[in-house]
Amino acid sequence: MDSESASAYWRGSLRVVAILLSIWAFISLGCGVLFRDFLDANFPSIGNAPFGFWIAQQGSIIGFVCLLLAYRSMMGSLDKKHGYDEAVEQ
Amino acid sequence: MSQESWNFLFIGLTFALYIVIAFRSRAASTKEYYVAGSGVSPFANGMATAADWMSAATFISMAGGIAASGYDASRFLMGWTGGFVLLTTLIVPYLRKFNKFTVVDFLGDRFYSNTARLVGVVCAIFICMTYIMGQMRGVGIVFSRLFSIPIWGGVWIGAAIVFFYAGLGGMKGITYTQVAQYCVMVFAYVLPVIFISMLLTGNVVPQLGLIGSYTKDGMESAVPLLDKLNQLNVDLGFASYTDGSKSRIDMFCITAALMFGTAGLPHVIVRFFTVKSVKAVRTSACWTLLFIAMIYLTAPALGAFARTNFIQEVNEVTYAEAPSWFKNWEDKNLIAWVDKNGDGRIQYRAGAALSPSKPQFATERGAHGERLLVNEATESTNEVYYDKDILVMANPEMAGLPAWVIALVMAGCVAAALSTAAGLLLVLSTSISHDLIKKVLKPDLSEKQEVMSARLASFGTLLVAAYFGINPPSSFVAKTVAFAFGLAASSFFPTLLMGIFSKRMNRAGAVSGMIVGITFTLGYIIYFQFIRPALGHDTGFLFGISPEGIGFIGMLLNFVVAFSVSAVTPAPPQEIQDMVEEVRLPNGVGKATH
């Protein structure tokens, strides 16, 4: 492996991680804890649950699953782009 | 068929299943013993990790905790799922690429130091030991309730079974039994909640029931379930269910400590060493979180339903007319009622009913047939004590479900405790045989001897764990399980992170960071929990952060100390820096080796 593609790959993966973890922090510690009163007051309820409460008990968990699915596919295409894709996934 | 025979049938069948699986997939080499030969499919590993993750405490107590504290309990829901995002994006793909058997291997090699290895072994043993004691206790309690045997008998039965398949089968045996255990757990958890959801809200999907309407009294009088619950809570003097009562900063720090701690728990990280490649790690992490989410998304619904049910069926009802489960659990010492105002009706209110708060029963019965207590009644108008753990176990009875559903829930509780205990036992025995004996004390150990010493180590640690399960150092165990997360957050997580993401981080920085982080966190916990517990709620807390959340501050301290120390000491050798670069690329993972 030449070192140029290695460092390009590393920069790319840092970018993926940075994007996903900012979303992670925003939905869990942000919406679930810090801004929940604001969200309860100003956002429409989910069913009969206040918005912030629903995020803290349900929405954040659904969000985490989506983040991992996104991580898997973003890293997969990064692997392909820089030639680190291993054809056989067993 | 009686309840007893259903219980025997379900527990017996599941045990037989686990043992058959373990026997068929027992380990022959170190590779199979430590990492199941690295040939587990991402899907199976996802299920196994989910089973490993869901401990007896999660399975039995979490829904009860949510019922009791409403919004405040969100810290567990977010903390114990959100941590997997950190674990997957920051830690496991790189450690899998590094391609060794244990987490401590990485610390020792990356920081080119046996000191780092030893500090790692001590942290791993401390974290896993506190955790496994709680599991052994959990197994003992479930068995003692099921078969009316003493707790010590239950602990020994559990220990024998865990030793049989974890000690002998190694990682390979554990993995496939955990797959079976996850299936038992998910049915046992979700099925009763579906029935209860239909009963209370008319909705088949519990998650929709939670945000739906309470329709038990008929469609015309339907009210939003959460509004009803808030009303009930406020009427009885509790904080509103959806508001909670913890301070914002404390909520923030506890949630953060649980998430960062999750990403640093050795028994979860090693599970991902059992799959073939970095790509398979990513896929497996998706499955893991999906399987965990199935239970974690159900828990808030269960908590809300159980709380509504409990208040509706018990409060202001005469003891004579109280539902039969109330009396059943009273007979098992987990519910108590003292008729303070002498009206023969059960009043459930905020505040502790008894002093001391756990009931001590007298032998006689009172005027209404209730069991009399030795405890003094408190000033509070509350007349009811209940152990929050009963909500999951009594739930099927509360909803009037058939006996076999109750037996299924019991089998689920046992599966939850056994699967976690097995995973922890493996990390403990690996730490001793591989990280300590093979890597530090006796490097010329042959592979056969190493597997043998791992089995002996698991036997020894199990004896210690069983001893503490039978004689818990008072309420110490339950508390330390929660604190294990703070300790992992302040030691393993930051050090692993810096080892991967900073090439400049050196031995001196990592070791001093780990020591400062864990010492600060442990010191704070010991000071407020054991030396001056009387200080209690937020008096004297640093920034108002309770010991539960202090691991977050410990982690920040670890980072600051590590970076400062490493800035004034020499950079790591070139071959270490090359190794870090290599770990960052996903290709070419062989099977895990020494």
XYZ file of C-alpha atoms in Angstrom:
684
model
C 0.000 0.000 0.000
C 1.439 3.402 -0.865
C 1.396 5.868 1.982
C -0.467 8.547 0.045
C -3.597 6.469 -0.379
C -3.225 5.337 3.238
C -3.260 8.881 4.560
C -6.113 9.863 2.219
C -8.067 6.888 3.535
C -7.364 7.905 7.132
C -8.501 11.502 6.509
C -11.648 10.134 4.915
C -12.438 7.880 7.850
C -11.837 10.693 10.333
C -14.378 12.757 8.399
C -16.977 9.953 8.523
C -16.432 9.501 12.261
C -16.617 13.257 12.926
C -19.894 13.633 11.034
C -21.563 10.632 12.649
C -20.408 11.445 16.165
C -21.667 15.029 15.951
C -25.090 13.675 15.050
C -24.749 11.139 17.866
C -23.958 13.836 20.441
C -26.708 16.100 19.119
C -29.496 13.547 19.428
C -28.479 11.939 22.720
C -26.842 14.520 24.953
C -28.354 17.429 22.993
C -31.985 16.613 22.256
C -32.359 13.975 24.980
C -30.880 16.020 27.837
C -29.786 19.610 27.220
C -32.558 20.922 24.949
C -35.370 18.658 26.014
C -37.438 21.359 27.770
C -37.187 23.556 24.700
C -38.192 20.632 22.468
C -41.085 19.634 24.744
C -42.415 23.183 24.621
C -41.856 24.054 20.983
C -42.045 20.867 18.967
C -45.107 18.793 18.118
C -45.724 15.753 20.321
C -44.946 12.294 18.943
C -48.292 10.594 19.410
C -49.136 11.641 22.946
C -45.532 11.893 24.133
C -43.724 15.244 24.529
C -41.033 15.532 21.828
C -37.978 15.666 24.121
C -39.239 12.829 26.302
C -39.862 10.654 23.251
C -36.373 11.371 21.901
C -34.830 10.420 25.239
C -36.725 7.122 25.569
C -37.264 5.985 21.988
C -36.015 8.302 19.243
C -32.381 8.374 20.296
C -32.154 4.562 20.234
C -33.664 4.396 16.749
C -31.218 7.123 15.740
C -28.238 5.118 17.036
C -29.213 2.112 14.922
C -29.456 4.352 11.834
C -26.035 5.867 12.610
C -24.422 2.437 12.672
C -26.050 1.474 9.380
C -24.739 4.736 7.909
C -21.260 4.046 9.319
C -21.228 0.634 7.714
C -22.153 1.891 4.263
C -19.988 5.055 4.370
C -16.905 3.108 5.428
C -17.700 0.467 2.837
C -17.638 2.986 0.007
C -14.494 4.584 1.445
C -12.811 1.159 1.361
C -13.776 0.791 -2.308
C -12.625 4.280 -3.235
C -9.129 3.750 -1.835
C -8.753 0.140 -2.845
C -9.006 -1.430 0.607
C -12.093 -3.382 -0.255
C -11.714 -7.074 0.403
C -13.889 -8.884 -2.070
C -14.542 -11.878 0.133
C -16.531 -11.059 3.217
C -17.022 -14.358 4.926
C -50.118 -28.026 34.959
C -49.072 -26.051 38.035
C -46.812 -22.996 37.941
C -44.045 -24.973 39.610
C -43.994 -27.688 36.968
C -44.030 -25.131 34.132
C -41.040 -23.402 35.729
C -39.151 -26.694 36.049
C -39.989 -27.623 32.483
C -38.847 -24.313 30.941
C -35.698 -23.901 32.981
C -34.785 -27.578 32.538
C -35.308 -27.474 28.777
C -33.286 -24.290 28.298
C -30.437 -25.610 30.460
C -30.318 -28.836 28.512
C -30.198 -26.805 25.299
C -27.299 -24.614 26.517
C -25.274 -27.592 27.641
C -25.779 -29.538 24.428
C -24.713 -26.507 22.378
C -21.685 -25.885 24.580
C -20.595 -29.494 24.404
C -20.857 -29.612 20.615
C -18.847 -26.414 20.160
C -16.238 -26.836 22.898
C -12.837 -25.276 22.319
C -9.700 -27.265 21.504
C -7.047 -24.561 20.884
C -6.201 -21.169 22.400
C -7.576 -19.518 19.280
C -10.918 -21.222 19.791
C -10.839 -20.657 23.523
C -10.129 -16.919 23.341
C -11.823 -15.767 20.124
C -13.866 -18.759 18.854
C -11.331 -19.258 16.034
C -12.424 -15.873 14.592
C -14.957 -17.648 12.425
C -18.291 -16.485 13.857
C -20.765 -14.920 11.430
C -21.591 -11.215 12.009
C -25.256 -12.095 12.596
C -24.546 -14.766 15.234
C -21.997 -12.527 16.912
C -24.586 -9.735 17.006
C -27.022 -11.951 18.890
C -24.328 -13.257 21.201
C -23.113 -9.737 21.998
C -26.662 -8.612 22.729
C -27.102 -11.524 25.156
C -23.732 -10.799 26.719
C -24.751 -7.149 27.103
C -28.142 -7.730 28.717
C -27.322 -8.643 32.288
C -29.653 -9.840 35.004
C -29.777 -6.257 36.247
C -30.890 -4.923 32.867
C -33.392 -7.666 32.286
C -34.970 -7.670 35.739
C -34.444 -4.156 37.101
C -34.369 -1.698 34.219
C -38.102 -1.584 33.496
C -38.767 -1.250 37.228
C -36.331 1.647 37.331
C -38.074 3.335 34.430
C -41.453 2.836 36.096
C -40.174 4.395 39.302
C -38.362 7.400 37.852
C -39.865 8.085 34.407
C -37.785 10.527 32.361
C -34.788 10.275 34.721
C -34.285 6.641 33.692
C -33.583 7.778 30.120
C -29.944 8.000 31.180
C -29.774 4.201 31.190
C -31.684 3.840 27.936
C -29.442 6.284 26.057
C -26.266 5.417 27.924
C -26.396 1.687 27.323
C -27.298 1.946 23.641
C -25.480 5.141 22.600
C -22.210 3.680 23.825
C -22.312 1.234 20.924
C -21.992 4.102 18.438
C -18.726 5.120 20.117
C -17.583 1.525 20.406
C -18.178 0.880 16.704
C -16.818 4.091 15.222
C -13.822 4.578 17.521
C -12.624 1.323 19.016
C -13.513 -2.146 17.741
C -12.660 -2.011 14.005
C -9.123 -0.887 14.878
C -8.617 -3.378 17.681
C -9.870 -6.163 15.404
C -7.332 -5.125 12.775
C -4.628 -5.175 15.455
C -5.431 -8.843 15.604
C -4.606 -10.035 19.108
C -6.591 -11.992 21.674
C -7.305 -9.384 24.337
C -7.789 -5.668 24.947
C -4.854 -5.632 27.337
C -2.638 -7.037 24.550
C -3.254 -3.827 22.662
C -2.338 -1.641 25.645
C 0.851 -3.627 26.288
C 2.034 -3.596 22.660
C 0.915 -0.103 21.688
C 2.524 1.457 24.741
C 5.528 -0.910 24.559
C 5.383 -1.514 28.272
C 4.563 -4.248 30.749
C 3.512 -1.516 33.186
C 0.693 -0.559 30.824
C -0.150 -4.258 30.546
C -0.308 -4.672 34.326
C -2.398 -1.527 34.865
C -4.715 -2.856 32.159
C -4.985 -6.285 33.813
C -5.829 -4.700 37.160
C -8.504 -2.458 35.597
C -9.991 -5.400 33.656
C -10.105 -7.663 36.686
C -11.650 -4.979 38.873
C -14.324 -4.053 36.333
C -15.277 -7.646 35.473
C -15.147 -8.931 39.041
C -17.593 -6.329 40.394
C -19.848 -7.047 37.462
C -19.822 -10.835 37.755
C -20.613 -10.789 41.480
C -23.860 -9.032 40.659
C -24.670 -11.693 38.058
C -24.072 -14.571 40.451
C -26.295 -12.845 42.979
C -28.957 -12.427 40.287
C -28.900 -16.124 39.384
C -29.140 -17.025 43.053
C -32.137 -14.776 43.653
C -34.076 -16.071 40.655
C -33.486 -19.695 41.649
C -34.375 -19.101 45.250
C -37.660 -17.479 44.255
C -38.449 -20.202 41.750
C -37.771 -23.304 43.740
C -37.918 -21.957 47.292
C -34.308 -22.911 48.000
C -31.807 -20.697 49.857
C -29.914 -18.110 47.766
C -26.567 -19.893 48.275
C -28.001 -23.021 46.664
C -29.095 -21.013 43.646
C -25.683 -19.362 43.326
C -23.901 -22.732 43.303
C -26.244 -24.198 40.683
C -25.598 -21.148 38.491
C -21.839 -21.303 39.066
C -21.693 -24.989 38.154
C -23.539 -24.430 34.890
C -21.500 -21.380 33.910
C -18.285 -23.243 34.642
C -19.406 -26.178 32.583
C -19.953 -24.246 29.412
C -17.747 -21.157 29.773
C -14.805 -22.780 31.500
C -14.787 -25.819 29.238
C -16.231 -24.403 26.045
C -14.301 -21.117 25.984
C -15.379 -18.352 23.625
C -16.651 -20.835 21.076
C -18.942 -22.553 23.542
C -20.140 -19.237 24.958
C -20.915 -17.684 21.596
C -23.363 -20.306 20.449
C -25.068 -20.661 23.838
C -25.490 -16.884 23.921
C -27.282 -17.027 20.583
C -29.798 -19.423 22.129
C -29.999 -17.306 25.277
C -30.767 -14.175 23.292
C -33.716 -15.910 21.619
C -35.107 -16.982 24.995
C -34.611 -13.478 26.404
C -36.249 -11.554 23.610
C -39.379 -13.734 23.644
C -39.564 -13.628 27.414
C -39.265 -9.852 27.451
C -41.402 -8.761 24.545
C -44.262 -11.260 24.550
C -45.835 -10.263 27.908
C -45.508 -6.580 27.023
C -47.470 -7.126 23.810
C -50.307 -8.684 25.798
C -50.278 -5.874 28.344
C -50.187 -3.248 25.630
C -53.306 -4.764 24.092
C -54.977 -4.841 27.459
C -54.232 -1.235 28.428
C -54.088 0.606 25.122
C -55.597 -1.741 22.552
C -52.369 -1.490 20.574
C -50.419 -4.581 19.504
C -47.140 -2.665 19.230
C -45.987 -1.628 22.730
C -43.977 1.328 21.382
C -47.179 2.721 19.833
C -49.092 1.908 23.000
C -46.671 4.067 24.969
C -47.512 7.119 22.873
C -51.155 6.040 22.452
C -54.218 6.274 24.648
C -55.280 4.424 27.759
C -58.417 2.576 26.714
C -58.898 0.012 29.462
C -61.976 1.830 30.779
C -63.592 1.842 27.330
C -63.055 3.819 24.152
C -65.305 6.749 25.161
C -63.179 7.570 28.190
C -59.828 7.137 26.387
C -57.081 9.492 27.632
C -53.449 9.741 26.534
C -51.528 7.102 28.531
C -48.685 9.432 29.509
C -51.124 12.168 30.628
C -52.904 9.656 32.771
C -49.628 8.496 34.255
C -48.472 12.063 34.950
C -51.801 12.724 36.658
C -51.541 9.575 38.784
C -47.950 10.416 39.740
C -48.725 14.013 40.692
C -51.878 13.032 42.628
C -49.851 10.620 44.730
C -47.079 13.138 45.368
C -44.449 11.900 42.873
C -42.637 13.995 40.270
C -44.482 14.071 36.939
C -43.545 10.947 34.919
C -42.334 12.738 31.800
C -40.453 15.509 33.677
C -38.095 13.782 36.067
C -36.272 15.358 38.974
C -32.536 15.070 38.353
C -30.486 18.207 37.653
C -29.486 18.789 34.046
C -25.741 18.628 34.607
C -26.010 15.404 36.597
C -28.195 13.812 33.889
C -25.656 14.917 31.284
C -22.638 13.529 33.118
C -24.265 10.214 34.029
C -25.499 9.627 30.480
C -22.051 10.502 29.140
C -20.235 8.299 31.669
C -22.456 5.337 30.785
C -21.881 5.837 27.059
C -18.115 6.255 27.261
C -17.944 3.419 29.794
C -19.842 1.095 27.459
C -17.237 1.760 24.791
C -14.473 0.733 27.192
C -15.851 -2.504 28.615
C -13.426 -5.341 27.846
C -16.038 -8.121 27.727
C -17.963 -6.297 25.006
C -14.894 -5.369 22.948
C -13.536 -8.933 22.807
C -16.811 -10.206 21.373
C -15.898 -8.432 18.131
C -12.596 -10.326 17.906
C -14.591 -13.420 16.981
C -15.552 -12.287 13.461
C -13.406 -12.583 10.338
C -12.609 -9.068 9.143
C -12.959 -5.364 9.823
C -15.852 -5.286 7.412
C -17.547 -8.069 9.347
C -17.029 -6.066 12.564
C -19.055 -3.178 11.134
C -21.865 -5.455 9.988
C -21.869 -7.275 13.290
C -22.127 -4.006 15.242
C -25.287 -3.117 13.308
C -26.853 -6.475 14.204
C -25.791 -6.106 17.830
C -27.409 -2.730 18.304
C -30.524 -3.813 16.446
C -30.964 -6.804 18.766
C -30.312 -4.671 21.830
C -32.726 -2.006 20.594
C -35.528 -4.581 20.394
C -35.379 -4.919 24.162
C -34.433 -1.320 24.995
C -37.284 0.123 22.941
C -39.720 -2.188 24.730
C -38.507 -1.350 28.238
C -39.962 2.223 28.374
C -43.353 0.884 27.296
C -43.181 -1.858 29.907
C -42.210 0.666 32.588
C -45.114 2.966 31.817
C -47.654 0.121 31.569
C -46.467 -1.544 34.762
C -46.620 1.707 36.712
C -50.140 2.492 35.515
C -51.276 -1.050 36.253
C -49.671 -1.109 39.663
C -51.258 2.146 40.834
C -54.673 1.338 39.345
C -54.873 -2.129 40.842
C -53.447 -1.407 44.253
C -54.061 2.163 45.363
C -57.171 2.738 47.549
C -58.164 -0.936 47.203
C -58.992 -2.835 50.393
C -56.441 -5.484 51.299
C -59.140 -8.140 51.173
C -59.853 -7.266 47.522
C -56.211 -6.773 46.514
C -55.126 -8.822 43.480
C -53.589 -12.235 44.152
C -50.139 -11.272 42.812
C -49.944 -8.628 45.538
C -50.285 -11.326 48.178
C -48.040 -13.799 46.351
C -45.152 -11.353 46.273
C -45.865 -10.328 49.849
C -45.367 -13.990 50.761
C -41.990 -13.830 48.996
C -40.952 -10.777 51.087
C -40.925 -8.370 48.134
C -44.105 -6.435 48.871
C -45.186 -5.124 52.267
C -48.195 -3.174 53.463
C -48.718 -1.412 56.762
C -52.178 -0.005 57.455
C -51.138 3.352 58.922
C -54.545 5.030 59.027
C -56.453 1.860 59.931
C -58.971 2.039 57.064
C -58.116 -1.392 55.665
C -57.320 0.194 52.287
C -53.922 0.258 50.610
C -52.583 3.806 50.173
C -49.668 4.123 47.776
C -47.921 7.533 47.973
C -44.503 9.081 47.474
C -41.882 8.500 50.160
C -40.577 5.477 52.051
C -43.287 3.598 53.941
C -41.026 1.835 56.402
C -38.010 2.526 58.526
C -35.589 0.922 57.792
C -36.856 0.911 54.237
C -36.546 -2.862 53.576
C -39.308 -4.881 55.267
C -38.566 -7.303 58.089
C -41.561 -9.508 58.582
C -42.946 -10.734 61.895
C -44.475 -14.203 62.060
C -48.076 -13.127 62.800
C -50.670 -11.756 60.431
C -52.713 -8.589 60.980
C -56.439 -7.873 61.138
C -56.903 -8.008 57.348
C -54.660 -11.030 56.799
C -51.579 -8.955 55.860
C -48.136 -9.898 57.152
C -47.103 -7.773 60.122
C -43.771 -5.997 60.164
C -41.037 -5.407 62.681
C -40.115 -2.118 60.944
C -41.415 1.144 62.289
C -43.914 3.024 60.157
C -42.633 6.368 58.850
C -44.400 9.738 59.002
C -45.165 9.460 55.287
C -48.727 8.564 54.262
C -47.335 5.874 51.953
C -48.295 2.400 53.179
C -46.675 0.233 50.508
C -43.184 -1.124 50.077
C -42.401 -2.923 46.846
C -39.128 -4.137 45.390
C -38.831 -2.595 41.929
C -37.410 -5.847 40.564
C -40.812 -7.512 40.771
C -42.287 -5.433 37.960
C -40.805 -7.567 35.198
C -41.374 -10.837 37.015
C -44.876 -10.017 38.297
C -45.930 -8.359 35.080
C -47.464 -11.473 33.481
C -49.424 -12.117 36.681
C -50.613 -8.503 36.826
C -51.894 -8.871 33.296
C -53.472 -12.234 34.073
C -51.368 -14.153 31.541
C -51.177 -17.975 31.583
C -48.690 -19.869 33.742
C -46.368 -20.808 30.870
C -45.701 -17.119 30.096
C -44.566 -16.628 33.685
C -42.256 -19.644 33.357
C -40.875 -18.172 30.126
C -40.057 -14.896 31.890
C -38.244 -16.829 34.620
C -36.209 -18.717 32.008
C -35.408 -15.340 30.418
C -34.119 -13.935 33.723
C -31.831 -16.921 34.156
C -30.601 -16.671 30.551
C -29.769 -12.985 31.048
C -27.709 -13.638 34.161
C -25.908 -16.719 32.786
C -24.960 -15.177 29.427
C -23.387 -12.102 31.003
C -21.632 -14.109 33.702
C -20.137 -16.409 31.044
C -18.805 -13.506 28.969
C -17.239 -11.862 32.000
C -15.752 -15.123 33.209
C -14.007 -15.519 29.891
C -12.391 -12.055 30.098
C -11.300 -12.717 33.665
C -9.725 -16.078 32.881
C -8.086 -14.677 29.729
C -6.653 -11.737 31.647
C -5.057 -14.093 34.111
C -3.842 -16.859 31.802
C -2.915 -14.820 28.716
C -2.114 -11.268 29.819
C -0.598 -12.087 33.175
C 0.886 -15.606 33.054
C 1.775 -15.986 29.375
C 2.842 -12.406 28.621
C 4.467 -11.349 31.876
C 5.257 -14.223 34.198
C 5.949 -17.302 32.083
C 6.395 -16.563 28.358
C 7.456 -20.155 27.549
C 3.977 -21.545 28.315
C 2.835 -23.999 25.619
C -0.551 -23.618 23.969
C -1.962 -26.652 25.767
C -0.765 -25.337 29.117
C -2.248 -21.949 28.347
C -5.725 -23.368 27.699
C -5.400 -25.434 30.850
C -4.367 -22.423 32.916
C -7.311 -20.466 31.461
C -9.662 -23.219 32.626
C -8.094 -23.274 36.071
C -8.273 -19.480 36.248
C -11.954 -19.518 35.333
C -12.579 -22.100 38.040
C -10.770 -19.945 40.604
C -12.462 -16.672 39.655
C -15.841 -18.374 39.658
C -15.289 -19.547 43.230
C -14.475 -15.987 44.282
C -17.470 -14.591 42.373
C -19.786 -17.201 43.908
C -18.488 -16.408 47.371
C -19.294 -12.734 46.929
C -22.604 -13.613 45.314
C -23.564 -15.471 48.481
C -22.039 -12.933 50.893
C -22.365 -9.593 49.090
C -20.471 -6.799 50.862
C -23.866 -5.226 51.829
C -25.413 -3.136 49.060
C -21.902 -2.718 47.678
C -22.398 -5.057 44.716
C -25.424 -3.428 43.164
C -23.743 -0.057 43.441
C -20.389 -1.074 42.014
C -21.974 -2.609 38.919
C -23.131 0.871 37.959
C -19.748 2.306 38.917
C -17.885 -0.190 36.714
C -18.980 2.032 33.833
C -17.415 5.107 35.410
C -14.187 3.198 35.907
C -14.131 1.940 32.324
C -14.911 5.445 31.057
C -12.018 6.957 32.982
C -9.441 4.233 32.231
C -9.889 1.969 29.181
C -11.875 4.173 26.824
C -9.621 7.262 26.685
C -6.424 5.199 26.606
C -7.609 2.968 23.767
C -8.845 6.025 21.890
C -5.517 7.853 22.173
C -3.641 4.677 21.274
C -5.477 4.563 17.950
C -6.032 8.206 17.073
C -2.818 9.799 18.332
C 0.472 8.552 16.956
C 2.345 10.844 19.330
C 0.835 9.346 22.493
C 3.590 7.531 24.368
C 4.029 5.135 27.254
C 4.442 7.740 30.002
C 1.352 9.661 28.885
C -0.908 6.622 28.630
C 0.129 5.080 31.938
C -0.119 8.312 33.924
C -3.470 9.172 32.285
C -4.943 5.789 33.174
C -3.695 5.944 36.748
C -4.928 9.501 37.348
C -8.303 8.844 35.687
C -9.147 5.682 37.581
C -7.743 6.909 40.912
C -9.753 10.126 40.764
C -12.979 8.314 39.817
C -12.544 5.545 42.352
C -11.595 8.039 45.074
C -14.667 10.203 44.435
C -16.959 7.155 44.468
C -15.458 5.724 47.642
C -15.530 9.095 49.399
C -19.197 9.823 48.730
C -20.530 6.267 48.864
C -18.616 4.680 51.684
C -16.764 7.272 53.745
C -19.299 10.056 53.909
C -22.567 8.613 52.558
C -24.458 10.935 54.921
C -23.570 13.916 52.714
C -26.145 12.438 50.347
C -27.846 14.441 47.678
C -25.686 17.067 46.022
C -24.198 18.522 49.191
C -20.497 18.765 48.529
C -20.658 17.173 45.066
C -18.204 18.608 42.600
C -20.336 20.822 40.288
C -23.382 18.899 41.580
C -22.291 15.685 39.835
C -23.201 12.468 41.634
C -20.672 9.596 41.905
C -22.583 7.797 39.129
C -21.577 10.467 36.627
C -18.089 11.314 37.834
C -16.470 8.910 35.350
C -17.077 11.557 32.696
C -14.892 14.055 34.586
C -12.374 11.258 35.247
C -12.183 10.679 31.497
C -11.506 14.363 30.791
C -8.773 14.315 33.454
C -7.245 11.232 31.832
C -7.057 13.075 28.480
C -5.528 16.225 29.991
C -2.897 14.354 32.000
C -2.009 11.980 29.155
C -1.516 14.751 26.603
C 0.448 16.981 28.986
C 2.790 14.201 30.083
C 3.337 12.890 26.570
C 4.112 16.401 25.282
C 7.185 16.682 27.519
C 8.417 13.083 27.086
C 9.974 11.476 23.967
C 7.759 10.295 21.086
C 7.132 6.537 20.787
C 9.628 4.485 18.712
C 9.226 4.433 14.927
C 7.991 0.821 14.796
C 5.139 1.692 17.160
C 4.136 4.636 14.975
C 4.175 2.337 11.946
C 2.025 -0.120 13.827
C -0.559 2.589 14.523
C -0.659 3.491 10.830
C -1.173 -0.159 9.988
C -4.037 -0.526 12.490
C -5.880 2.349 10.838
C -6.238 0.491 7.523
C -8.982 -2.124 7.305
C -7.397 -4.630 4.917
C -5.565 -7.874 5.383
C -6.812 -9.121 8.732
C -5.697 -12.679 9.269
C -6.982 -14.703 12.153
C -6.274 -13.382 15.617
C -2.876 -14.550 16.823
C -0.662 -14.132 19.828
